[in-house]
Coordinates of C-alpha atoms and ligand atoms in Angstrom, one line a residue:
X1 CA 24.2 -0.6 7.6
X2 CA 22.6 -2.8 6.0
X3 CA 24.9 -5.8 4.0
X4 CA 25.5 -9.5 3.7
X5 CA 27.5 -11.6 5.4
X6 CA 29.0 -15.0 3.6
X7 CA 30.1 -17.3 6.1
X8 CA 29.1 -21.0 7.3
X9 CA 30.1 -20.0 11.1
X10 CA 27.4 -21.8 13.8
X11 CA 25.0 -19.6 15.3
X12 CA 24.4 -20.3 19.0
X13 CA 20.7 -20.2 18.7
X14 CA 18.6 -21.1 15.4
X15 CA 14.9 -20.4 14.6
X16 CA 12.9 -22.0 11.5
X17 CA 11.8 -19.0 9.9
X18 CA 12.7 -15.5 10.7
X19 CA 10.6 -12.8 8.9
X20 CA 11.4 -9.3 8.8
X21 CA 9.3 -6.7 9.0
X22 CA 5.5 -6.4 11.3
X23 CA 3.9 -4.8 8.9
X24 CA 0.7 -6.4 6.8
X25 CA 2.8 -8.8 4.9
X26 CA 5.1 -9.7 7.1
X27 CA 2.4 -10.4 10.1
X28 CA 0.3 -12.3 7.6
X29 CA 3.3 -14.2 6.5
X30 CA 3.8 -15.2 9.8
X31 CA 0.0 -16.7 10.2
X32 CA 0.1 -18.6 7.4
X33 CA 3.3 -20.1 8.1
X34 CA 1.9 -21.0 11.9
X35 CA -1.2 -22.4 10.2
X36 CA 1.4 -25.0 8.4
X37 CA 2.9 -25.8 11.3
X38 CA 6.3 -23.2 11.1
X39 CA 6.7 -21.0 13.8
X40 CA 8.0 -18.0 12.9
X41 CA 10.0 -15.7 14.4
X42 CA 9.2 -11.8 13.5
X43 CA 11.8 -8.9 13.7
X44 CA 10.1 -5.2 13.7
X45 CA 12.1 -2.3 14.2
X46 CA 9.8 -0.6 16.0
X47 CA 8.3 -0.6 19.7
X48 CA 5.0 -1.4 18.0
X49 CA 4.4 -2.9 14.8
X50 CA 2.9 -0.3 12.2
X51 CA 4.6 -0.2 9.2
X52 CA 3.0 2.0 6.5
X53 CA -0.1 -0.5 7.1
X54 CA -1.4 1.4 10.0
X55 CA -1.1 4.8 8.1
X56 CA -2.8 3.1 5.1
X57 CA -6.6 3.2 5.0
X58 CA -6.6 -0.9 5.4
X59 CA -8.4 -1.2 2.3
X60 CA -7.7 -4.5 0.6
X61 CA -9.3 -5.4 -3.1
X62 CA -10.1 -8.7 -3.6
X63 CA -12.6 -10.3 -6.7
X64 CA -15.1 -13.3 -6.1
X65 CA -15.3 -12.7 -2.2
X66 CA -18.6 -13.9 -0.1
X67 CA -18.6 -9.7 0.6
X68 CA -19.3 -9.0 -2.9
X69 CA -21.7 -11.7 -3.6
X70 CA -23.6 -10.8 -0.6
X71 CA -23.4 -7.3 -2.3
X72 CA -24.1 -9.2 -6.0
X73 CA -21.3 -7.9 -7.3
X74 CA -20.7 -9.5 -9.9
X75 CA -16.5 -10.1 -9.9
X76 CA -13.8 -12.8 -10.8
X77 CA -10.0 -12.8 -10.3
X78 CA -9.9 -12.6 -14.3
X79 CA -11.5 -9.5 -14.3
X80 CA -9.8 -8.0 -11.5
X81 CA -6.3 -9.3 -13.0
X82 CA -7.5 -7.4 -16.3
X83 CA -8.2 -4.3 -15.0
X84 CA -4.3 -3.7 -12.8
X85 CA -2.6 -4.9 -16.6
X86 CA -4.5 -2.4 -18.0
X87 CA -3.5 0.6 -15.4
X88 CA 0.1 -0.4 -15.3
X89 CA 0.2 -1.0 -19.2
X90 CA 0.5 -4.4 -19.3
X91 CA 4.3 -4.0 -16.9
X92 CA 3.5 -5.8 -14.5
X93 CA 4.1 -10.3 -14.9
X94 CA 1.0 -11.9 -16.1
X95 CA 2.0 -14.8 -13.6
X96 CA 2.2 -12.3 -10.4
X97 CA -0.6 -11.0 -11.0
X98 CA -2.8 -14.1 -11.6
X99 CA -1.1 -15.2 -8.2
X100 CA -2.4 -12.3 -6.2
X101 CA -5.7 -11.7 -7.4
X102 CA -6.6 -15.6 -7.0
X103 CA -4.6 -15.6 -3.9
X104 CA -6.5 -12.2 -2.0
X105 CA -10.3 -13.4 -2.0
X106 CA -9.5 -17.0 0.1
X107 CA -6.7 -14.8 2.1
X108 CA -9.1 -12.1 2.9
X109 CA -12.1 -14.9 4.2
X110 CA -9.6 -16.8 6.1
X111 CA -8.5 -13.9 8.0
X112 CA -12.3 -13.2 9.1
X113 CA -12.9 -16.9 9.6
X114 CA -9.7 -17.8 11.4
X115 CA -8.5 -14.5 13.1
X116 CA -11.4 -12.4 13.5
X117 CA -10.6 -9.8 10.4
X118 CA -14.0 -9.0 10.1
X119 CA -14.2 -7.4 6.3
X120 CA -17.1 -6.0 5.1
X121 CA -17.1 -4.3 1.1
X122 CA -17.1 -0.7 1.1
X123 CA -19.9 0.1 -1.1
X124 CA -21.1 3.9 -2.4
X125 CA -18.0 4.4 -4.6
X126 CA -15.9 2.8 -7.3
X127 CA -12.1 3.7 -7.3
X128 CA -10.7 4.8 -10.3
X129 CA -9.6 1.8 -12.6
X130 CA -11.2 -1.2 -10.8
X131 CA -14.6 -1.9 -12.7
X132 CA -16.4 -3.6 -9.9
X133 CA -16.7 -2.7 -6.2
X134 CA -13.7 -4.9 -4.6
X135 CA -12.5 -3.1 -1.7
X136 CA -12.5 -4.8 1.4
X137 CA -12.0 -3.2 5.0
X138 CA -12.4 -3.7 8.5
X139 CA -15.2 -1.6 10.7
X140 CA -12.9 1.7 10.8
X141 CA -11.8 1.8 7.4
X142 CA -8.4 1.9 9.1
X143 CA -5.2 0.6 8.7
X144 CA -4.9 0.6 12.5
X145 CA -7.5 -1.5 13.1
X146 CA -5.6 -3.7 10.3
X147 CA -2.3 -3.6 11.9
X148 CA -4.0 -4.4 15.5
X149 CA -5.9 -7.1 14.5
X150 CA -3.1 -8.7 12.8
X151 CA -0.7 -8.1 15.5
X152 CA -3.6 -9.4 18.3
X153 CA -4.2 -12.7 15.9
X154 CA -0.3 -13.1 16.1
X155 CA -0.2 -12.7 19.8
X156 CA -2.9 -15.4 20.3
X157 CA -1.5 -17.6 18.0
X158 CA 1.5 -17.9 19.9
X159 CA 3.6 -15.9 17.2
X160 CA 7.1 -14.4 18.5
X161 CA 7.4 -10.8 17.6
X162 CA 10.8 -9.3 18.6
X163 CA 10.1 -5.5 18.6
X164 CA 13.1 -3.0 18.7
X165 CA 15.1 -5.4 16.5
X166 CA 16.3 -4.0 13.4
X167 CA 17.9 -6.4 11.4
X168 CA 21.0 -5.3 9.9
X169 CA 22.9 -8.0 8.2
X170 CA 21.5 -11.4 6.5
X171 CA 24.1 -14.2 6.5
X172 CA 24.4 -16.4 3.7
X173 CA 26.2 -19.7 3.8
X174 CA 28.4 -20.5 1.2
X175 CA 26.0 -22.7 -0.6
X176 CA 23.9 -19.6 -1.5
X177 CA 21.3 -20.3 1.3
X178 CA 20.4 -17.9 4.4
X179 CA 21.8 -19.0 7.6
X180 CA 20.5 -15.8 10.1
X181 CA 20.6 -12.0 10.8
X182 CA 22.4 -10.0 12.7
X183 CA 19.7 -7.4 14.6
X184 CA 20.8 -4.1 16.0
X185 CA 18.7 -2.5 19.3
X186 CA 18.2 1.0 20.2
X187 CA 21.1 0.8 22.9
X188 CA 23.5 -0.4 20.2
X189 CA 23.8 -4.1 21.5
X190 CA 24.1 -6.4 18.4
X191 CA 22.4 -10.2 18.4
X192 CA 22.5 -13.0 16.0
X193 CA 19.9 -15.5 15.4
X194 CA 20.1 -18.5 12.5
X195 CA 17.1 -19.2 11.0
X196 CA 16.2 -21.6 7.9
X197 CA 14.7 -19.6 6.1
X198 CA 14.0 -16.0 5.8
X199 CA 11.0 -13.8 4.7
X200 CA 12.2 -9.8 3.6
X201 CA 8.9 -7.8 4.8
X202 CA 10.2 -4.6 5.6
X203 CA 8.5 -2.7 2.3
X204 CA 10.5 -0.3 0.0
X205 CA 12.5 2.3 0.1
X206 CA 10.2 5.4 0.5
X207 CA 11.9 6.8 3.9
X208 CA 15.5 6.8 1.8
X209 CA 15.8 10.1 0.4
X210 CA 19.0 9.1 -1.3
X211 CA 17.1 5.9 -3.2
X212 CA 14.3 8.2 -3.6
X213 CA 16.4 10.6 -5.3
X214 CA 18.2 7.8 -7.3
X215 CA 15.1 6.2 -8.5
X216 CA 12.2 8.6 -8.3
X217 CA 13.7 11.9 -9.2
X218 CA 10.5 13.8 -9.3
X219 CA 9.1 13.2 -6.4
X220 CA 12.8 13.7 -4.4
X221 CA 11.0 16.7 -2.7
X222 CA 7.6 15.1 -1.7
X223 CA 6.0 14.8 1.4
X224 CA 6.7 10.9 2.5
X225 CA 3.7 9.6 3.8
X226 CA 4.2 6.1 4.8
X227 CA 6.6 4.7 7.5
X228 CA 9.6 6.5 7.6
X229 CA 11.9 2.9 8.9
X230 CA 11.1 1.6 5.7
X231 CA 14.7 2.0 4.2
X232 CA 15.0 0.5 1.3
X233 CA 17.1 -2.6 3.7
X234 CA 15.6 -5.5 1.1
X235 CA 16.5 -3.9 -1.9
X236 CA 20.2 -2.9 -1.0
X237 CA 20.2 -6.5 0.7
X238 CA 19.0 -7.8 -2.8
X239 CA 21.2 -5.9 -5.1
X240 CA 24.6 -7.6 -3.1
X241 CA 23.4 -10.3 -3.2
X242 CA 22.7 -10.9 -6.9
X243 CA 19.0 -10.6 -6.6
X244 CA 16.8 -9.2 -9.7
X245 CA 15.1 -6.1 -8.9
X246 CA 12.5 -4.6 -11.0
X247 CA 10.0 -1.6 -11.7
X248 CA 11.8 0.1 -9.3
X249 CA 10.4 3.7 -10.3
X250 CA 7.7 2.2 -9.8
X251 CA 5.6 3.9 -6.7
X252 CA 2.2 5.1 -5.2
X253 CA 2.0 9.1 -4.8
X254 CA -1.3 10.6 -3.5
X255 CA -3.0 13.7 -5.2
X256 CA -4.9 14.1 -1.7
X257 CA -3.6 14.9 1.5
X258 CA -4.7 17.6 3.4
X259 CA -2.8 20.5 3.9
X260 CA -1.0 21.7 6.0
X261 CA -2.9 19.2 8.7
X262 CA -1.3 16.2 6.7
X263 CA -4.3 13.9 6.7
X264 CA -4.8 11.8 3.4
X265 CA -8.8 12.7 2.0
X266 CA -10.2 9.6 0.4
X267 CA -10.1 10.3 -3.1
X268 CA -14.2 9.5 -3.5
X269 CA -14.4 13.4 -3.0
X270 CA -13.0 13.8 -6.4
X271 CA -14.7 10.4 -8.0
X272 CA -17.9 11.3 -6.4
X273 CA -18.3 14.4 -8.7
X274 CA -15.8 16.8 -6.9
X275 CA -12.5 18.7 -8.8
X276 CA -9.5 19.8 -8.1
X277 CA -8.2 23.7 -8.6
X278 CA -5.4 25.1 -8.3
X279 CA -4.8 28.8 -6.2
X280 CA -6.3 30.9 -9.0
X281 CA -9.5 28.6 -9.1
X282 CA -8.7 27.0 -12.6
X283 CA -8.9 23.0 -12.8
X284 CA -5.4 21.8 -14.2
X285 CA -6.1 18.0 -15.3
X286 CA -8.2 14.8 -15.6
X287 CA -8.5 14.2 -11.9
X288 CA -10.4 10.9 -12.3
X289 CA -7.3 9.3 -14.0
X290 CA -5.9 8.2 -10.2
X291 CA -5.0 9.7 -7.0
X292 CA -1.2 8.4 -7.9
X293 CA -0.3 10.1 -10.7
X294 CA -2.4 13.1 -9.2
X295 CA 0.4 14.1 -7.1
X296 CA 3.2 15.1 -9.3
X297 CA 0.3 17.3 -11.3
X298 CA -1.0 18.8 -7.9
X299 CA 2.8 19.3 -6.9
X300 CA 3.2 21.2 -10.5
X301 CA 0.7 23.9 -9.7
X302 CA 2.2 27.0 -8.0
X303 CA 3.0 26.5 -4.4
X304 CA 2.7 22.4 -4.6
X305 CA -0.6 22.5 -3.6
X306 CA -4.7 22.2 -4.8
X307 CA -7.9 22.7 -3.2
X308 CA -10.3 19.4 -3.9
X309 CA -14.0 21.2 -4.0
X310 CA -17.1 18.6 -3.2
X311 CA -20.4 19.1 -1.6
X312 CA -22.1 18.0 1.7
X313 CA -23.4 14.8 -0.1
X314 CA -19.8 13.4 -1.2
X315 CA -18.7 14.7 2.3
X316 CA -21.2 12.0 4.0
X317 CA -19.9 9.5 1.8
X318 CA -16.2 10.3 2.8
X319 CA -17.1 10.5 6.6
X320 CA -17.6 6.6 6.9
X321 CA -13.3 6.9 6.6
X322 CA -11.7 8.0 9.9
X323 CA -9.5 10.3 8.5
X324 CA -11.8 12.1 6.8
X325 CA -13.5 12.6 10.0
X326 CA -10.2 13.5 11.6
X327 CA -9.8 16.5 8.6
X328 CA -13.4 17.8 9.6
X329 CA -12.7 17.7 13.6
X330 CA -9.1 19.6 12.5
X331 CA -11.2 21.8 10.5
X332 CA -9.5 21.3 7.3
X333 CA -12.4 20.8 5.1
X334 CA -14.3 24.1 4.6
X335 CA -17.5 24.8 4.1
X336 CA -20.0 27.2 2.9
X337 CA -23.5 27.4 1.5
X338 CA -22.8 28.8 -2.1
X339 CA -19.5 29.6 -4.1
X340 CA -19.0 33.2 -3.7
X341 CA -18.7 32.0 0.5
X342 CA -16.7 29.3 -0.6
X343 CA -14.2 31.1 -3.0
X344 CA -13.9 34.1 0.1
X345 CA -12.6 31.0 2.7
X346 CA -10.1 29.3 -0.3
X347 CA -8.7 32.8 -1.0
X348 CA -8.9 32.3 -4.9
X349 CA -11.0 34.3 -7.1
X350 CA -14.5 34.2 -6.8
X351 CA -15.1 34.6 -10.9
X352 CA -12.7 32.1 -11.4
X353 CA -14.2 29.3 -9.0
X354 CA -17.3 29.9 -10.6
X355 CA -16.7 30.0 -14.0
X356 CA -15.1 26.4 -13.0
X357 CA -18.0 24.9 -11.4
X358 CA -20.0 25.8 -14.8
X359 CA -18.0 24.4 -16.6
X360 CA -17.2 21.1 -14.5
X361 CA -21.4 21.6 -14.5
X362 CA -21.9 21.5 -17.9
X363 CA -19.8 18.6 -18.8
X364 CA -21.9 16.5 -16.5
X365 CA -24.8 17.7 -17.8
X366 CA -23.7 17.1 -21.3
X367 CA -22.7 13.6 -20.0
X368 CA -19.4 13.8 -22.1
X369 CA -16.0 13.9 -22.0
X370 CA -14.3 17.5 -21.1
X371 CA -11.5 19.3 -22.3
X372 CA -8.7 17.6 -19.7
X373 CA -10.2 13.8 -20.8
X374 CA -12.2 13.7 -17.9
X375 CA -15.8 11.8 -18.7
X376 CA -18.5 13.3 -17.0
X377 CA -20.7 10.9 -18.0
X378 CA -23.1 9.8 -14.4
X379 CA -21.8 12.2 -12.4
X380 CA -24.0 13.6 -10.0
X381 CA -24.0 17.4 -10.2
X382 CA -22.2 19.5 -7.1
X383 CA -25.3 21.1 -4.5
X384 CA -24.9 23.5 -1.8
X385 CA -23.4 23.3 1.0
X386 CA -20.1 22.9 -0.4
X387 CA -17.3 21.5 0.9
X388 CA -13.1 22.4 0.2
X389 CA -9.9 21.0 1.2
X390 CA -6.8 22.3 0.5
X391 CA -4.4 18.9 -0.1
X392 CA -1.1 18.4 -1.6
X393 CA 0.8 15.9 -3.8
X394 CA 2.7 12.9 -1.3
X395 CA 4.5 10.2 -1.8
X396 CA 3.0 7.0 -0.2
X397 CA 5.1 3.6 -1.2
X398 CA 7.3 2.8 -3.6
X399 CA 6.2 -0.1 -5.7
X400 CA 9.4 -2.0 -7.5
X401 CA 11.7 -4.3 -5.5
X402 CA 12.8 -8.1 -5.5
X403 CA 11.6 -10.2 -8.3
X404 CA 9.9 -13.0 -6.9
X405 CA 8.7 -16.1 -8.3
X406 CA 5.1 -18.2 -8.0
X407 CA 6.4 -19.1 -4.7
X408 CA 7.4 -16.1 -3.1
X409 CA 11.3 -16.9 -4.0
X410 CA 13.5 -14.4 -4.1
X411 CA 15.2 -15.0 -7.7
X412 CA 18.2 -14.2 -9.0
X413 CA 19.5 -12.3 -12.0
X414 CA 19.8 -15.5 -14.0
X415 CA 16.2 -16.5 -12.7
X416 CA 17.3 -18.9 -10.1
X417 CA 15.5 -19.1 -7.1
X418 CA 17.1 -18.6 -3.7
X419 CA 16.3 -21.3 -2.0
X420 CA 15.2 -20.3 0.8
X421 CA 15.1 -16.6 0.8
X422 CA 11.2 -14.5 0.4
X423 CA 9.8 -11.4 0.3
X424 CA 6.2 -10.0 0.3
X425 CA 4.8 -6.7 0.3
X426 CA 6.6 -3.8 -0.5
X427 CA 9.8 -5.4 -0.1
X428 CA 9.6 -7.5 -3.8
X429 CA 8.1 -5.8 -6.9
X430 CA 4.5 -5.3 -6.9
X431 CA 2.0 -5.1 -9.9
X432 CA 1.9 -1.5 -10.5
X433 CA 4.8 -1.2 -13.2
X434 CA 7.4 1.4 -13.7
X435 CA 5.1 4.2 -13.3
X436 CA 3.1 5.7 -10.8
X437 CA 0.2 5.9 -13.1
X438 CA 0.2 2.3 -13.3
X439 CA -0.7 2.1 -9.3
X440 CA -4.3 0.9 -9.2
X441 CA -5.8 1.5 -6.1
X442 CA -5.1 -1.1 -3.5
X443 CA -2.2 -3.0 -5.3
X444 CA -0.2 -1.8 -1.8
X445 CA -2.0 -4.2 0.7
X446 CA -2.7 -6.6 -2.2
X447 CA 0.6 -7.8 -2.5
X448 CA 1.5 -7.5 1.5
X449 CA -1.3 -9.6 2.2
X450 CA -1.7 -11.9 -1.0
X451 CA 2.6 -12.6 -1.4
X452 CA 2.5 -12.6 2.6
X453 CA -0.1 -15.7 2.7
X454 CA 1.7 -17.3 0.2
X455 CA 5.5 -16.5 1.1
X456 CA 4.1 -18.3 4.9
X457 CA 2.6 -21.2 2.9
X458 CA 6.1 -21.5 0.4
X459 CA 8.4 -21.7 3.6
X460 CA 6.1 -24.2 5.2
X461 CA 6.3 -26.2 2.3
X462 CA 10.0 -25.9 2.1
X463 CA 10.9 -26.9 5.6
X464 CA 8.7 -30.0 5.0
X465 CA 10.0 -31.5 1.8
X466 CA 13.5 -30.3 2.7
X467 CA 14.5 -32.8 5.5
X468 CA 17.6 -30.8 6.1
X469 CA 16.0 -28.2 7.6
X470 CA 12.8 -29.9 9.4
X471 CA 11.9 -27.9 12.4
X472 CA 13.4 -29.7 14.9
Ligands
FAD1 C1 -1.2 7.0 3.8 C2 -1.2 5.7 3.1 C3 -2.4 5.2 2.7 C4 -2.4 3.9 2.1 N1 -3.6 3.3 1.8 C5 -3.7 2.1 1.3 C6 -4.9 1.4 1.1 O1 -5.9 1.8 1.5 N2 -4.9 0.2 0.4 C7 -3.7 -0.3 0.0 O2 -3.7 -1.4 -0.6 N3 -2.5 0.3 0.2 C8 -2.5 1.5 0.9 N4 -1.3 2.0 1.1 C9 0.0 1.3 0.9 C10 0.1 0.2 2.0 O3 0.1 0.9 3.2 C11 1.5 -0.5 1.8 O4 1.6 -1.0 0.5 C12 1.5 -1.8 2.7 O5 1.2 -1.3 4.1 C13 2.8 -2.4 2.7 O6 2.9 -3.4 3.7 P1 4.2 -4.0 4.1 O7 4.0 -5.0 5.2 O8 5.0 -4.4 2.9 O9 5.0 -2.8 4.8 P2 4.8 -2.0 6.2 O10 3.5 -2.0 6.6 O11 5.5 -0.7 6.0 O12 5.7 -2.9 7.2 C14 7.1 -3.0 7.0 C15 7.7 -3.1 8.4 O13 9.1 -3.4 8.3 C16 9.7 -2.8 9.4 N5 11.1 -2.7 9.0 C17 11.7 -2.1 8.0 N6 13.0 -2.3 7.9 C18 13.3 -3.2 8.9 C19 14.5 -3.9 9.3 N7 15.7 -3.7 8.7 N8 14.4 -4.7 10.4 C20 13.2 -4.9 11.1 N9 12.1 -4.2 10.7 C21 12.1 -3.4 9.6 C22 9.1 -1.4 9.5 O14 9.3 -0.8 10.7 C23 7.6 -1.8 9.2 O15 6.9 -2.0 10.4 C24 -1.2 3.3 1.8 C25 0.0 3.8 2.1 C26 0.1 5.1 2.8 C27 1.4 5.6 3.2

């Protein structure tokens, strides 16, 4: 399906910039080339754009915003550059990441100010690894209302999004440069459109069982949670072409989704003081390292699935996320006014739940680290009413892909840019690393917006200097 094409042919009709992919960083890609004066053309698969953005819970970190000083949070791209090399072990390239985390604050503010994003911190809890409050989302908490709002600030921008266009082949000229793609629609008709230059949004490979299985062995069985078009069409694209990939173990699972009702539970129930047992009531390991690497642990324990205990407290705090909400309404998140009720609903010893919870207990109280590595220290104790959801381990997004360079440039395996060729988001490697413990929370829409912005801005730049290709 998807392959290259090498030829120098003319194509009847010739846009400057086609970008594939609707999701976050392809529809941000697409602003900020429009805001240089590059009108874009973009190519979704889909009816709709969605993408894994709209299943995503839209939240965005970002250091030095007007949010957190408004908040006084106290926060600098440094810092927030510091705390992803330390999560993904120092992996990731010191240059990426410096891009995108002094690239996401002035993204983030020009989306309120210029396309009515309006981002607000979310304040009450820290996610594991970041050491400031730097998430940013829109009134929902949703990445629908992300994926809305971009796609409404595309409409009124006058931004062309082809939907039901799945682009299928990328033609390359014989001087190494792309010349157009050939799109495929649902009733098997076949288009081509040139373009001079191209932007690869369409994320990774997570709804490719077979790259899965390649790349991420253990998690070949997972539930996939994010958007099952994105097949891995960049990557494969890349690799005939002579493009560098990287990291590409690399990948975001999730400790936390309910189930059966497959609903993803903000992971503040576990940061806010709540643990995770499995079916005989016994914890199993140091929740509070990170929801990613949570979900090949979770899928250890017998049947592939955990029950996340909390109280009414943390509850409130996870209500302000519309999925949570969604799990109460399904009734997926039980509740009960003391233990023994509580252990009776789970269907796991009573004994066993309890001796957990004094334990779990005692470490806070101690303030100290516990036998899994988990520090207690601050926690707030657990209180009736309690709360439970029973959640399994997903996989979410993959995180390697397509080297890019300061520019968004696709490069090459002898480090040679493409001229004209981008990607952003999913589709090019990320800052996470080869490992899903090196996924700090967010990194996802950080480099779909961040490497979006600046992939629009590159090819902008590009058509500019480049008389050859001036938009005509
Ligand atoms: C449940 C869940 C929760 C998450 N929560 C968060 C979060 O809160 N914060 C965070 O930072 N990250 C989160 N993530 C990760 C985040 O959603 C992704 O990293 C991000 O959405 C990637 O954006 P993207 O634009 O690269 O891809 P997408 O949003 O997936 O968009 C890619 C688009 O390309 C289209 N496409 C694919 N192939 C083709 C083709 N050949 N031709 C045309 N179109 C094509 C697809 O249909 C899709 O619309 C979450 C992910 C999941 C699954």
């Amino acid at each position: 399906m998807s392959r290259i094409e090498i030829s120098d042919r003319a194509l009847k009709m010739t846009v400057p910039l086609i970008i594939v992919g609707g999701g976050a960083a392809g529809l941000t890609a697409a602003l900020s080339a429009k805001a240089d004066g590059v009108d874009p053309l973009v190519l979704e698969r889909d009816a709709v754009p969605h993408g894994s953005t709209a299943l995503s819970a839209g939240l965005v970190p970002a250091a030095g915003t007007r949010w957190q000083k408004a908040a006084a949070v106290a926060d600098t791209p440094e810092m927030f550059a510091a705390d992803i090399l330390r999560k993904a072990h120092d992996e990731p390239e010191r240059g990426l990441v410096r891009l995108v985390t002094e690239t996401i604050g002035p993204t983030l503010e020009w989306l309120a100010d210029t396309h009515d994003l309006p981002f607000s911190l979310v304040e009450g809890f820290r996610y594991p690894g970041h050491s400031e409050l730097r998430m940013h989302g829109l009134p929902s908490r949703s990445g629908e209302e992300l994926i809305d709002r971009l796609r409404t600030a595309a409409e009124k921008t006058g931004i062309d999004i082809l939907a039901e266009a799945r682009a299928e082949v990328l033609i390359f000229g014989t001087d190494g440069r792309a010349r157009g793609v050939v799109l495929s629609r649902p009733d098997g008709s076949r288009e081509e459109i040139g373009c001079d230059a191209l932007v690869l949004a369409c994320n990774g490979y997570g709804g490719n069982p077979a790259l899965v299985a390649e790349h991420i062995p253990e998690m070949r069985d997972a539930l996939y949670f994010g958007h099952p078009g994105n097949q891995g069409d960049a990557i494969l694209w890349g690799e005939e072409l002579g493009a560098a990939t990287r990291h590409l173990g690399g990948h975001q699972g999730h400790g936390s989704v309910a189930h059966p009702a497959g609903i993803l539970i903000t992971w503040a129930t576990v940061m806010e003081g709540g643990f995770q047992v499995n079916l005989q009531g016994e914890r199993f390991s140091n929740e509070a390292h990170g929801y990613s690497e949570q979900a090949a642990s979770v899928l250890a324990q017998p049947g592939g699935v955990a029950w996340t205990v909390f109280d009414a407290r943390i509850a409130g705090i996870a209500g302000q996320f519309e999925d949570f909400r969604t799990a109460e309404r399904m009734n997926a998140v039980i509740e009960a006014d003391d233990m023994q009720e509580l252990a009776g609903k789970m269907q796991v010893d009573p004994a066993a739940l309890m001796s957990t919870l004094e334990a779990v207990e005692a470490a806070k109280a101690d303030g100290g680290i516990d036998g899994f590595g988990r520090d207690f220290t601050g926690v707030a104790k657990l209180v009736s009413p309690y709360r439970a959801v029973k959640v399994t381990g997903a996989l979410f997004h993959t995180q390697g892909g397509l080297v890019v360079d300061h520019e968004a440039r696709v490069l090459r395996h002898d480090g040679f840019a493409i001229a004209n060729l981008f990607a952003a988001g999913g589709a090019a490697c990320g800052v996470s690393g080869s490992k899903p413990s090196g996924y700090l929370s967010g990194n996802g829409l950080l480099t779909a917006v961040a490497l979006g912005y600046v992939s629009g801005r590159s090819v902008a730049r590009l058509l500019k200097a480049d008389t050859s290709l001036a938009p005509t």
